[in-house]
Amino acid sequence: MTFLELTEGPLWYAAATIFVVGVVWQIVGIVLLGRKPDRSVPRGSALAGAVKANVLHLWPHGGFFNKTGFHLVAGYIFHIGLFVLVLFAAPHIVFIQDHITGFGWGALPRWGFVLAAEAAFCGLILLWARRIGDPVIRLLSTQDDLAGLWLTFIVMLTGCLALGESIEFLRALHMLTVDIWLIYFPFSRLMHGFTFVFSRGYMGATFGRRGVTP
Amino acid sequence: MTDIAKATDVFMNKIDAQVAAHLDACVRCGQCSEACHFYQVTGDPKYTPVYKLKPLETVYQRYKAPLSGIKRMLGLAPPELTASDLEDWAELVYDACTLCGLCTVVCPMGIDIASMVRKVREGFSAAGLVPEGLTGAAQRAIEIGSPLGIKPQTLEKIIAEQAEEVGIPIELNKVGVDYLVILSAMEVLNFYEVIGALARLFKKAGVTWTISTDAYEATNVGIQMGNLEIAGTLVGRIVDAAEKLKVKYVISPECGHAYSALKWEGPNLLGRDYDFEVIHILELMDKLRREGRITFKGKDDRKLTYHDPCQIVRRGGIVREPRDLLGQVASNFVEMKDCGVYNICCGGGGGVSANPRAEDLRLKAFAVKKAQVDDLGGVDALVTSCANCRNVLEEGIEHYGMDLPVIGLSELLADYLDDEGDAASAT
């Protein structure tokens, strides 16, 4: 078994299993903690509040646009770039078709891929610079926050190195980092990619009953 | 001595799905610092709202988070909470958070930090770390009936004076009326004209009402300090009095935390529904206005603006009513930038104003509110609907040498009430 066969084969399936089981375990674990029923007489709908909070917090509101502009731009550039890369880069579509879905979809042209990659790198580097440069975020950051950030950076970097697909080792190296990233994900703050819906939703539900969405 | 075991137990019990989702979703972006007046005026990162949750988060990550067992085994879980951790955090939790909740607005994850600071305070209360100002207020509330030590006899005297002043009898402990009025200690002590104002407004509207000498105090220091036993006792007093007097409604007065305590937290504290409805004074006034039961003549032509009390507006949902009411009596009303749900706290909510240890920081934090008011280019008066905000605003205004009167909304309404004609029929 070659290094590539290992990382795209048994290691990939193990990592993907740990990722899926870990994420489901985390989410179910959080939800099963439950909430006591609220006996107060509601003025509005909890469900509507949960939906509204999820939409409202996609974008700064309440006069905070200027104060949060850096994080907003860097965050969105990174996330959009990353998702475009993951879902629309031609090698990724082939991999997803072969290993997960059984079907594929149209890939981005090369210029789109390069643009998305540049955006993702640019956003991630800006977020990293803020994390180490801003005294508030430095105080809040843990080893986990930095590990998640660096791991994601390494995955993207090895992905770029493997871009030509001509050197098998580089492709295998990229897959290895992807596998490690997937295994790390459920144990880390990278889980925010799933828990944000619940966080916004619970808050929105609480205040939706009160007829307001902060 | 700090009881770390009790605090840890409380934190464990307080971590539910919502807390867990919030703590797991936080990406440490630090945006919440942009919303916190204590950080804004000091620039000290320790005042970042989410940082104030560290004791709760430590317990969550160590013991209660899904997969925390594996993390403990691998040595990846945070270390045990210590007594000195809690002692170090007491200032952040009690002195530097008004529970205003503006940090939730700015948080991209929608984390309700204020409600979790409340839970942290519950742990701190169990550990014996409540500041003296709050424990003293709680003792007076339990023993005398008011956190400011106002005895029933004093209240009766003030009510009698107000009744005489407006020429309207006010009956105490009257069974079978529609509404029970409760008051905040700050209203009774500093802004007692509101009692006369209510008497006039209610007479005009044909509202039947009373005040109970068993339960006249609306504020709930138990909520502010994080002691749910005291909070439940204080809410229970109001509920018992209301049910004994067989009223249909209890009117929550111009006080932010009082509204939160009675309307949103009370039924959960007591574990049962009320036999009456809770209505905020602004909701009632707006209802009476819409029904044509109170009308106004003339308008205040001063340039007025409105300070939104956080617990009534951002965390209470009463946003439209004060504006509709002000529209009836103010001809030159201007909104502050980022008003309503997004307004800036007075700096003294959540028990901060009752905590002498926090006074310097509170007055410093008032600079953020001052800037919001100054941004209007000068106003003649500030209207609000929370007696505690009013008191804190007045102290801040005096501290910064500003010339700005602060007015209670109910009193402003009474000033322009059209008293002529018969009272509307009571319902």
XYZ file of C-alpha atoms in Angstrom:
641
model
C 0.000 0.000 0.000
C 1.421 3.352 -1.022
C 1.423 6.444 1.174
C -1.342 7.901 -1.022
C -3.397 4.714 -0.851
C -3.079 4.789 2.929
C -4.168 8.430 3.300
C -6.969 8.150 0.751
C -7.988 4.712 1.932
C -8.023 3.336 5.496
C -6.777 6.554 7.106
C -9.365 8.634 5.254
C -12.206 6.312 6.277
C -10.997 6.266 9.883
C -10.681 10.065 9.966
C -14.056 10.577 8.307
C -15.666 8.177 10.792
C -14.088 9.941 13.765
C -15.202 13.279 12.312
C -18.816 12.218 11.778
C -19.153 10.285 15.041
C -17.359 13.023 16.984
C -19.458 15.831 15.562
C -22.710 13.941 16.122
C -21.565 12.982 19.640
C -20.794 16.613 20.459
C -24.048 17.967 19.101
C -26.218 15.260 20.642
C -24.285 15.666 23.896
C -25.002 19.391 23.962
C -28.673 19.051 23.050
C -29.198 16.246 25.587
C -28.075 18.570 28.380
C -31.542 20.013 27.838
C -33.105 23.215 29.057
C -35.663 23.629 31.791
C -39.072 24.583 30.428
C -39.699 28.315 30.654
C -42.903 28.956 32.632
C -43.053 32.695 31.951
C -45.916 33.879 29.754
C -44.447 34.538 26.289
C -44.936 37.716 24.336
C -43.586 36.262 21.062
C -42.524 33.081 19.316
C -39.416 31.170 20.406
C -39.109 29.467 17.011
C -39.363 32.735 15.105
C -36.767 34.206 17.475
C -34.391 31.299 16.856
C -34.662 31.680 13.082
C -34.383 35.461 13.242
C -31.293 35.319 15.476
C -29.590 32.924 13.068
C -30.186 35.294 10.172
C -29.568 38.540 12.078
C -26.178 37.474 13.397
C -24.857 36.692 9.913
C -24.015 40.361 9.652
C -23.155 43.098 12.188
C -26.142 45.053 13.437
C -26.810 47.558 16.165
C -24.210 50.046 14.951
C -21.281 47.662 15.215
C -20.401 47.458 11.539
C -17.485 49.872 11.768
C -16.105 48.383 14.960
C -16.183 44.828 13.660
C -15.299 45.442 10.021
C -11.864 43.810 10.101
C -13.098 40.564 11.597
C -16.169 40.568 9.383
C -14.210 40.971 6.155
C -11.394 38.595 7.128
C -13.859 36.011 8.467
C -16.094 36.031 5.420
C -13.201 36.097 2.926
C -11.639 33.093 4.629
C -14.803 31.049 5.031
C -16.197 31.741 1.563
C -12.800 31.076 -0.026
C -12.429 27.838 1.904
C -15.908 26.528 1.076
C -15.483 27.375 -2.593
C -12.159 25.528 -2.583
C -13.515 22.477 -0.811
C -16.631 22.165 -2.905
C -15.648 23.435 -6.349
C -11.985 22.597 -6.894
C -11.833 19.930 -9.599
C -9.673 17.428 -7.622
C -11.984 17.774 -4.612
C -15.080 17.074 -6.717
C -13.454 13.941 -8.102
C -12.492 12.837 -4.585
C -15.961 13.512 -3.197
C -17.535 11.640 -6.132
C -15.234 8.645 -5.669
C -15.315 8.473 -1.862
C -18.597 9.986 -0.650
C -21.443 10.856 -2.998
C -20.971 8.789 -6.118
C -21.760 11.816 -8.266
C -19.975 15.017 -9.101
C -20.727 18.545 -10.274
C -19.161 21.309 -12.323
C -15.747 22.517 -11.207
C -14.475 26.060 -11.039
C -12.190 27.233 -13.832
C -8.581 27.544 -12.773
C -8.766 31.321 -12.325
C -11.717 30.863 -9.946
C -9.813 28.282 -7.994
C -6.797 30.555 -7.691
C -8.993 33.469 -6.627
C -10.734 31.369 -3.970
C -7.418 30.073 -2.692
C -5.982 33.571 -2.468
C -9.075 34.787 -0.636
C -8.941 31.889 1.838
C -5.233 32.411 2.537
C -5.636 36.149 2.815
C -8.577 35.824 5.249
C -6.837 33.202 7.373
C -3.613 35.196 7.608
C -5.568 38.319 8.579
C -7.414 36.345 11.287
C -4.118 34.927 12.532
C -2.494 38.364 12.591
C -5.411 39.694 14.610
C -5.261 36.723 16.960
C -1.633 37.280 17.838
C -1.647 41.063 17.535
C -4.798 42.189 19.346
C -4.362 42.185 23.155
C -8.002 41.158 23.725
C -7.831 38.163 21.423
C -4.392 37.214 22.695
C -5.836 37.043 26.193
C -8.811 34.965 25.076
C -6.941 32.581 22.761
C -6.021 29.102 23.883
C -3.613 26.548 22.403
C -6.647 24.985 20.775
C -7.546 28.186 18.916
C -4.026 28.448 17.537
C -3.774 24.742 16.743
C -7.031 24.828 14.772
C -5.852 27.852 12.848
C -2.428 26.432 12.028
C -3.826 23.047 11.106
C -6.248 24.653 8.670
C -3.407 26.722 7.218
C -1.270 23.618 6.733
C -4.131 21.773 5.035
C -4.550 24.684 2.622
C -0.806 24.966 2.053
C -0.342 21.275 1.287
C -3.383 21.541 -0.977
C -1.614 24.211 -2.984
C 1.527 22.138 -3.127
C -0.501 19.216 -4.466
C -2.217 21.377 -7.047
C -0.317 20.008 -10.015
C -1.345 16.463 -8.968
C 1.828 15.265 -10.672
C 3.734 14.446 -7.497
C 1.993 11.660 -5.605
C 3.815 12.350 -2.354
C 2.491 15.917 -2.195
C -1.038 14.715 -2.838
C -0.647 12.108 -0.099
C 0.763 14.734 2.240
C -2.290 16.912 1.620
C -4.600 13.976 2.325
C -2.679 13.208 5.517
C -3.199 16.745 6.788
C -6.872 16.586 5.814
C -7.213 13.345 7.783
C -5.530 14.888 10.829
C -7.762 17.974 10.531
C -10.881 15.802 10.424
C -9.777 13.853 13.504
C -8.959 17.054 15.392
C -12.186 18.836 14.462
C -14.709 17.339 16.943
C -12.332 17.811 19.872
C -11.664 21.440 19.133
C -13.170 24.866 18.713
C -13.457 24.109 15.009
C -16.811 22.685 16.161
C -18.108 26.249 15.935
C -18.864 25.350 12.325
C -21.836 23.398 13.680
C -22.548 24.815 17.134
C -23.091 28.388 15.936
C -26.574 27.419 14.753
C -27.486 26.167 18.219
C -25.894 29.107 20.004
C -27.777 31.671 17.961
C -30.904 29.545 18.030
C -31.081 29.101 21.801
C -30.448 32.801 22.372
C -33.004 33.768 19.748
C -35.578 31.406 21.249
C -35.080 32.832 24.743
C -35.562 36.402 23.598
C -38.080 35.567 20.883
C -40.460 34.630 23.711
C -39.910 38.119 25.055
C -40.682 39.678 21.702
C -37.193 40.910 20.884
C -34.067 39.683 19.109
C -30.845 41.270 20.363
C -13.452 31.460 53.087
C -14.225 30.792 49.433
C -16.159 27.554 49.042
C -14.849 26.264 45.734
C -16.730 22.956 45.967
C -20.092 24.702 46.232
C -19.258 27.020 43.355
C -18.233 24.082 41.168
C -21.468 22.251 42.031
C -23.527 25.277 41.073
C -21.662 25.679 37.781
C -22.222 22.000 37.004
C -25.950 22.389 37.656
C -26.220 25.572 35.649
C -24.674 24.186 32.475
C -27.554 23.299 30.196
C -27.785 22.921 26.434
C -27.880 26.668 25.866
C -24.811 27.356 27.996
C -22.949 24.479 26.354
C -23.843 25.661 22.850
C -22.691 29.178 23.715
C -19.408 28.064 25.263
C -18.648 25.671 22.396
C -19.533 28.182 19.685
C -17.312 31.000 20.954
C -14.473 31.547 18.485
C -12.565 33.941 20.756
C -12.937 36.768 18.267
C -13.072 39.361 21.054
C -15.837 41.363 19.339
C -17.779 41.470 22.605
C -15.174 43.854 24.002
C -16.427 46.444 21.501
C -19.816 46.406 23.219
C -18.634 46.553 26.824
C -18.414 50.044 28.313
C -16.000 48.803 30.975
C -13.540 47.692 28.310
C -14.198 50.738 26.170
C -13.215 53.180 28.925
C -10.287 51.233 30.374
C -8.879 49.432 27.337
C -8.070 46.574 29.707
C -8.638 43.211 27.959
C -9.693 41.589 31.241
C -13.030 43.407 30.890
C -13.845 41.548 27.669
C -17.307 40.102 28.375
C -16.623 36.497 27.426
C -13.481 36.475 29.587
C -15.736 37.031 32.608
C -17.142 33.533 31.996
C -13.839 31.739 32.473
C -14.761 30.019 35.773
C -17.927 28.591 34.213
C -16.104 27.603 31.059
C -13.344 25.870 33.012
C -15.881 23.646 34.755
C -17.690 23.005 31.472
C -14.574 22.045 29.548
C -13.219 19.935 32.384
C -16.339 18.057 33.443
C -19.422 18.582 31.362
C -18.523 19.089 27.719
C -19.129 16.097 25.469
C -15.780 14.264 25.112
C -14.440 16.017 28.234
C -13.727 12.609 29.768
C -11.344 11.779 26.915
C -9.732 15.210 27.230
C -9.216 14.663 30.974
C -7.628 11.263 30.283
C -5.281 12.805 27.738
C -4.456 15.742 30.009
C -6.051 18.177 27.559
C -8.810 19.426 29.890
C -8.284 22.705 31.757
C -7.049 22.386 35.349
C -9.376 22.352 38.359
C -10.888 25.665 39.374
C -9.255 27.097 42.494
C -10.462 29.460 45.193
C -8.001 32.097 44.043
C -9.393 31.860 40.490
C -12.793 32.820 41.838
C -11.445 35.564 44.086
C -9.581 37.040 41.115
C -12.750 36.982 39.026
C -15.146 38.537 41.574
C -14.438 42.081 40.386
C -15.071 41.143 36.749
C -18.315 39.379 37.564
C -19.890 41.844 40.019
C -18.224 45.228 39.435
C -17.622 45.166 35.706
C -20.820 43.707 34.268
C -24.227 45.367 34.360
C -25.859 42.381 32.623
C -26.889 44.832 29.913
C -26.478 42.258 27.156
C -25.124 44.569 24.442
C -22.333 42.022 23.960
C -24.930 39.589 22.610
C -25.805 42.051 19.860
C -22.229 42.239 18.586
C -21.449 38.533 18.987
C -21.434 36.761 15.600
C -22.400 33.563 17.417
C -25.277 35.208 19.293
C -23.868 34.226 22.660
C -25.972 35.439 25.586
C -23.039 36.377 27.801
C -25.117 38.362 30.306
C -27.283 35.378 31.238
C -24.127 33.317 31.777
C -22.560 36.024 33.950
C -25.748 35.656 36.003
C -25.025 31.952 36.337
C -21.413 32.678 37.251
C -22.731 34.979 39.977
C -24.816 32.094 41.308
C -21.637 30.080 41.738
C -19.897 33.028 43.338
C -22.833 33.548 45.681
C -22.610 29.900 46.767
C -18.885 30.379 47.279
C -19.472 33.405 49.513
C -18.034 36.032 47.189
C -20.950 38.463 46.893
C -19.845 42.092 47.434
C -20.926 43.650 50.719
C -23.144 46.264 49.092
C -25.350 43.527 47.666
C -25.396 41.277 50.737
C -26.461 44.266 52.848
C -29.215 45.141 50.386
C -30.388 41.523 50.406
C -30.500 41.449 54.199
C -32.587 44.626 54.310
C -34.888 43.315 51.574
C -35.530 40.107 53.503
C -35.773 41.604 57.007
C -37.387 44.981 56.344
C -38.992 44.519 52.933
C -36.835 46.920 50.946
C -33.171 46.838 49.865
C -32.881 50.482 50.905
C -34.483 49.752 54.285
C -37.774 51.542 53.590
C -40.250 50.328 56.212
C -43.982 49.924 55.517
C -44.710 52.854 57.861
C -42.391 55.102 55.814
C -44.038 53.984 52.598
C -47.502 54.675 54.024
C -46.394 58.171 54.976
C -44.984 58.873 51.509
C -48.136 57.538 49.855
C -50.340 59.680 52.094
C -48.303 62.761 51.197
C -48.566 61.989 47.493
C -52.313 61.346 47.769
C -52.717 64.700 49.476
C -50.560 66.450 46.908
C -52.588 65.252 43.906
C -55.890 65.216 45.798
C -56.652 61.600 45.013
C -57.096 59.005 47.782
C -54.826 55.968 47.459
C -56.198 52.859 49.160
C -53.734 50.352 50.523
C -54.292 46.584 50.660
C -57.639 46.830 48.877
C -59.012 43.433 47.895
C -60.615 42.844 44.495
C -59.165 45.742 42.516
C -57.770 45.115 39.057
C -54.184 46.227 39.517
C -51.497 45.871 42.191
C -48.814 48.529 41.974
C -45.347 47.660 43.191
C -42.501 50.154 43.327
C -38.759 50.111 43.218
C -36.956 51.263 46.345
C -35.303 54.014 44.325
C -38.713 55.355 43.300
C -39.969 55.383 46.882
C -36.819 57.057 48.175
C -35.859 59.501 45.415
C -38.626 59.732 42.842
C -41.800 59.347 44.918
C -43.673 61.845 42.683
C -44.306 58.854 40.443
C -46.894 57.656 42.991
C -48.919 60.838 42.557
C -48.425 60.644 38.798
C -49.814 57.110 38.708
C -52.772 58.140 40.890
C -53.688 60.859 38.385
C -53.223 58.657 35.328
C -55.198 55.782 36.851
C -58.000 58.062 38.027
C -58.366 59.450 34.532
C -58.346 55.967 33.014
C -60.769 54.550 35.572
C -58.276 51.950 36.696
C -58.865 50.350 40.090
C -55.616 49.742 41.941
C -53.921 49.354 45.250
C -50.533 49.039 46.910
C -49.783 46.241 49.363
C -47.910 46.999 52.561
C -46.860 43.328 52.601
C -45.163 43.486 49.192
C -44.410 46.927 47.847
C -40.857 46.346 46.737
C -40.283 45.391 43.110
C -36.509 45.221 42.890
C -34.928 41.842 43.350
C -31.438 41.891 44.774
C -31.426 38.074 44.806
C -31.328 38.112 41.003
C -28.519 40.654 40.986
C -26.314 38.861 43.506
C -27.018 35.400 42.103
C -28.898 33.943 45.058
C -31.990 32.214 43.728
C -33.327 31.420 47.197
C -33.493 35.115 48.030
C -34.763 35.904 44.525
C -37.559 33.360 44.962
C -38.484 34.693 48.397
C -38.769 38.252 47.075
C -40.846 37.248 44.038
C -42.942 34.979 46.257
C -43.869 37.928 48.466
C -45.329 39.819 45.520
C -47.121 36.752 44.214
C -48.625 35.980 47.635
C -49.807 39.558 48.085
C -51.275 39.723 44.580
C -53.140 36.459 45.017
C -54.355 37.457 48.487
C -55.701 40.734 47.089
C -57.200 38.837 44.124
C -55.903 41.332 41.569
C -55.949 40.612 37.863
C -52.630 42.308 37.112
C -49.424 43.240 38.868
C -47.849 46.343 37.387
C -44.105 46.108 37.078
C -42.800 49.621 37.702
C -40.138 51.758 36.064
C -37.305 49.422 37.048
C -35.354 47.185 34.697
C -34.387 44.211 36.818
C -37.711 44.246 38.641
C -39.438 43.536 35.348
C -37.036 40.772 34.477
C -37.376 39.223 37.925
C -41.165 39.234 38.073
C -42.158 38.730 34.449
C -39.501 36.440 33.004
C -37.817 34.751 35.944
C -40.469 34.669 38.655
C -42.573 31.744 37.421
C -39.400 29.708 36.947
C -38.082 30.641 40.385
C -41.348 29.590 42.032
C -41.937 26.643 39.706
C -45.546 27.605 39.079
C -47.757 29.892 37.022
C -49.246 33.054 38.481
C -52.977 33.617 39.062
C -52.528 37.100 37.614
C -50.801 38.737 34.680
C -47.674 40.822 34.885
C -47.868 44.024 32.894
C -45.179 46.647 32.669
C -46.233 50.203 33.440
C -45.253 51.271 29.900
C -47.362 48.497 28.384
C -50.301 49.535 30.544
C -49.957 53.240 29.760
C -49.725 52.498 26.054
C -52.778 50.227 26.277
C -54.765 52.922 28.101
C -53.657 55.452 25.490
C -54.698 53.224 22.604
C -58.068 52.611 24.243
C -58.551 56.359 24.617
C -58.728 56.084 28.388
C -55.920 58.560 28.910
C -55.505 61.591 26.682
C -53.006 64.401 26.785
C -53.117 68.125 26.231
C -50.122 70.177 25.174
C -46.637 68.891 24.574
C -43.217 69.411 26.090
C -41.318 71.412 23.501
C -37.902 70.846 25.004
C -35.437 68.748 23.031
C -35.882 65.383 24.753
C -34.239 62.042 24.218
C -34.949 58.637 25.722
C -32.578 56.330 27.563
C -33.680 52.715 27.039
C -33.248 50.610 30.183
C -31.523 47.408 29.043
C -33.711 44.951 30.939
C -36.932 46.548 29.737
C -35.921 47.018 26.122
C -33.057 44.830 24.885
C -33.779 42.005 27.317
C -37.455 42.707 27.916
C -38.932 43.453 24.514
C -40.702 46.736 25.370
C -39.335 48.879 22.569
C -42.285 50.513 20.805
C -44.395 51.546 23.777
C -42.183 54.263 25.287
C -41.750 55.840 21.874
C -45.475 55.854 21.164
C -46.077 57.425 24.572
C -43.361 60.030 24.097
C -44.927 60.910 20.775
C -48.033 61.997 22.719
C -46.280 64.427 25.039
C -43.019 65.529 23.410
C -42.915 67.746 20.329
C -39.138 67.769 19.970
C -38.158 64.176 20.718
C -34.905 62.941 19.217
C -33.485 59.432 19.257
C -29.936 58.710 20.250
C -27.783 56.907 17.684
C -28.084 53.157 18.282
C -31.195 53.513 20.397
C -33.815 50.961 21.381
C -32.523 47.401 21.407
C -29.007 48.696 20.757
C -28.890 51.406 23.392
C -25.953 51.865 25.741
C -26.403 50.975 29.401
C -26.311 53.654 32.108
C -23.446 51.707 33.669
C -25.112 50.876 36.968
C -27.495 48.006 36.228
C -27.209 44.428 37.437
C -26.435 45.470 40.994
C -23.362 47.508 40.033
C -24.875 50.703 41.448
C -25.528 48.920 44.750
C -21.888 47.905 45.002
C -19.749 50.731 46.453
C -16.595 48.847 45.439
C -17.567 49.424 41.785
C -18.282 53.147 42.025
C -15.109 54.507 40.399
C -15.325 52.072 37.508
C -19.048 52.785 37.061
C -18.489 56.536 36.858
C -15.677 55.970 34.391
C -17.942 53.747 32.273
C -20.578 56.490 32.204
C -18.345 58.276 29.697
C -19.668 55.912 27.017
C -23.262 56.896 27.789
C -22.251 60.539 27.939
C -20.710 60.299 24.478
C -23.945 58.810 23.139
C -25.930 61.724 24.579
C -23.355 64.322 23.514
C -23.569 62.982 19.974
C -27.007 64.609 19.758
C -25.401 68.021 19.992
C -27.125 68.949 23.209
C -30.527 67.997 24.589
C -32.636 69.720 27.234
C -33.597 66.614 29.193
C -33.193 62.859 29.256
C -36.292 60.715 29.730
C -36.097 57.166 31.029
C -38.308 54.493 32.541
C -36.101 52.907 35.185
C -35.575 54.528 38.567
C -32.187 52.876 38.974
C -31.040 54.100 35.543
C -32.377 57.518 36.490
C -30.354 57.595 39.684
C -27.201 56.325 37.963
C -27.654 58.804 35.112
C -28.064 61.661 37.582
C -24.900 60.634 39.417
C -22.971 60.378 36.149
C -24.303 63.715 34.943
C -23.231 65.342 38.199
C -19.830 63.628 38.096
C -19.130 64.946 34.596
C -20.508 68.397 35.375
C -23.272 68.174 32.802
C -26.474 70.198 32.983
C -29.113 67.674 32.032
C -32.288 66.907 33.976
C -33.490 63.276 33.962
C -37.238 62.669 33.881
C -39.309 59.569 34.556
C -41.640 58.772 31.667
C -44.733 58.211 33.851
C -44.241 61.597 35.489
C -43.858 63.243 32.085
C -47.112 61.626 30.951
C -48.891 62.847 34.085
C -47.589 66.374 33.480
C -49.436 66.494 30.166
C -52.464 64.418 31.168
C -55.774 65.859 30.154
C -57.454 65.688 33.566
C -60.700 67.232 32.452
C -63.851 65.223 31.986
C -65.091 62.046 33.615
C -62.945 59.098 34.346
C -63.119 56.357 31.771
C -65.150 53.371 32.926
C -63.163 50.791 34.797
C -62.642 47.406 33.217
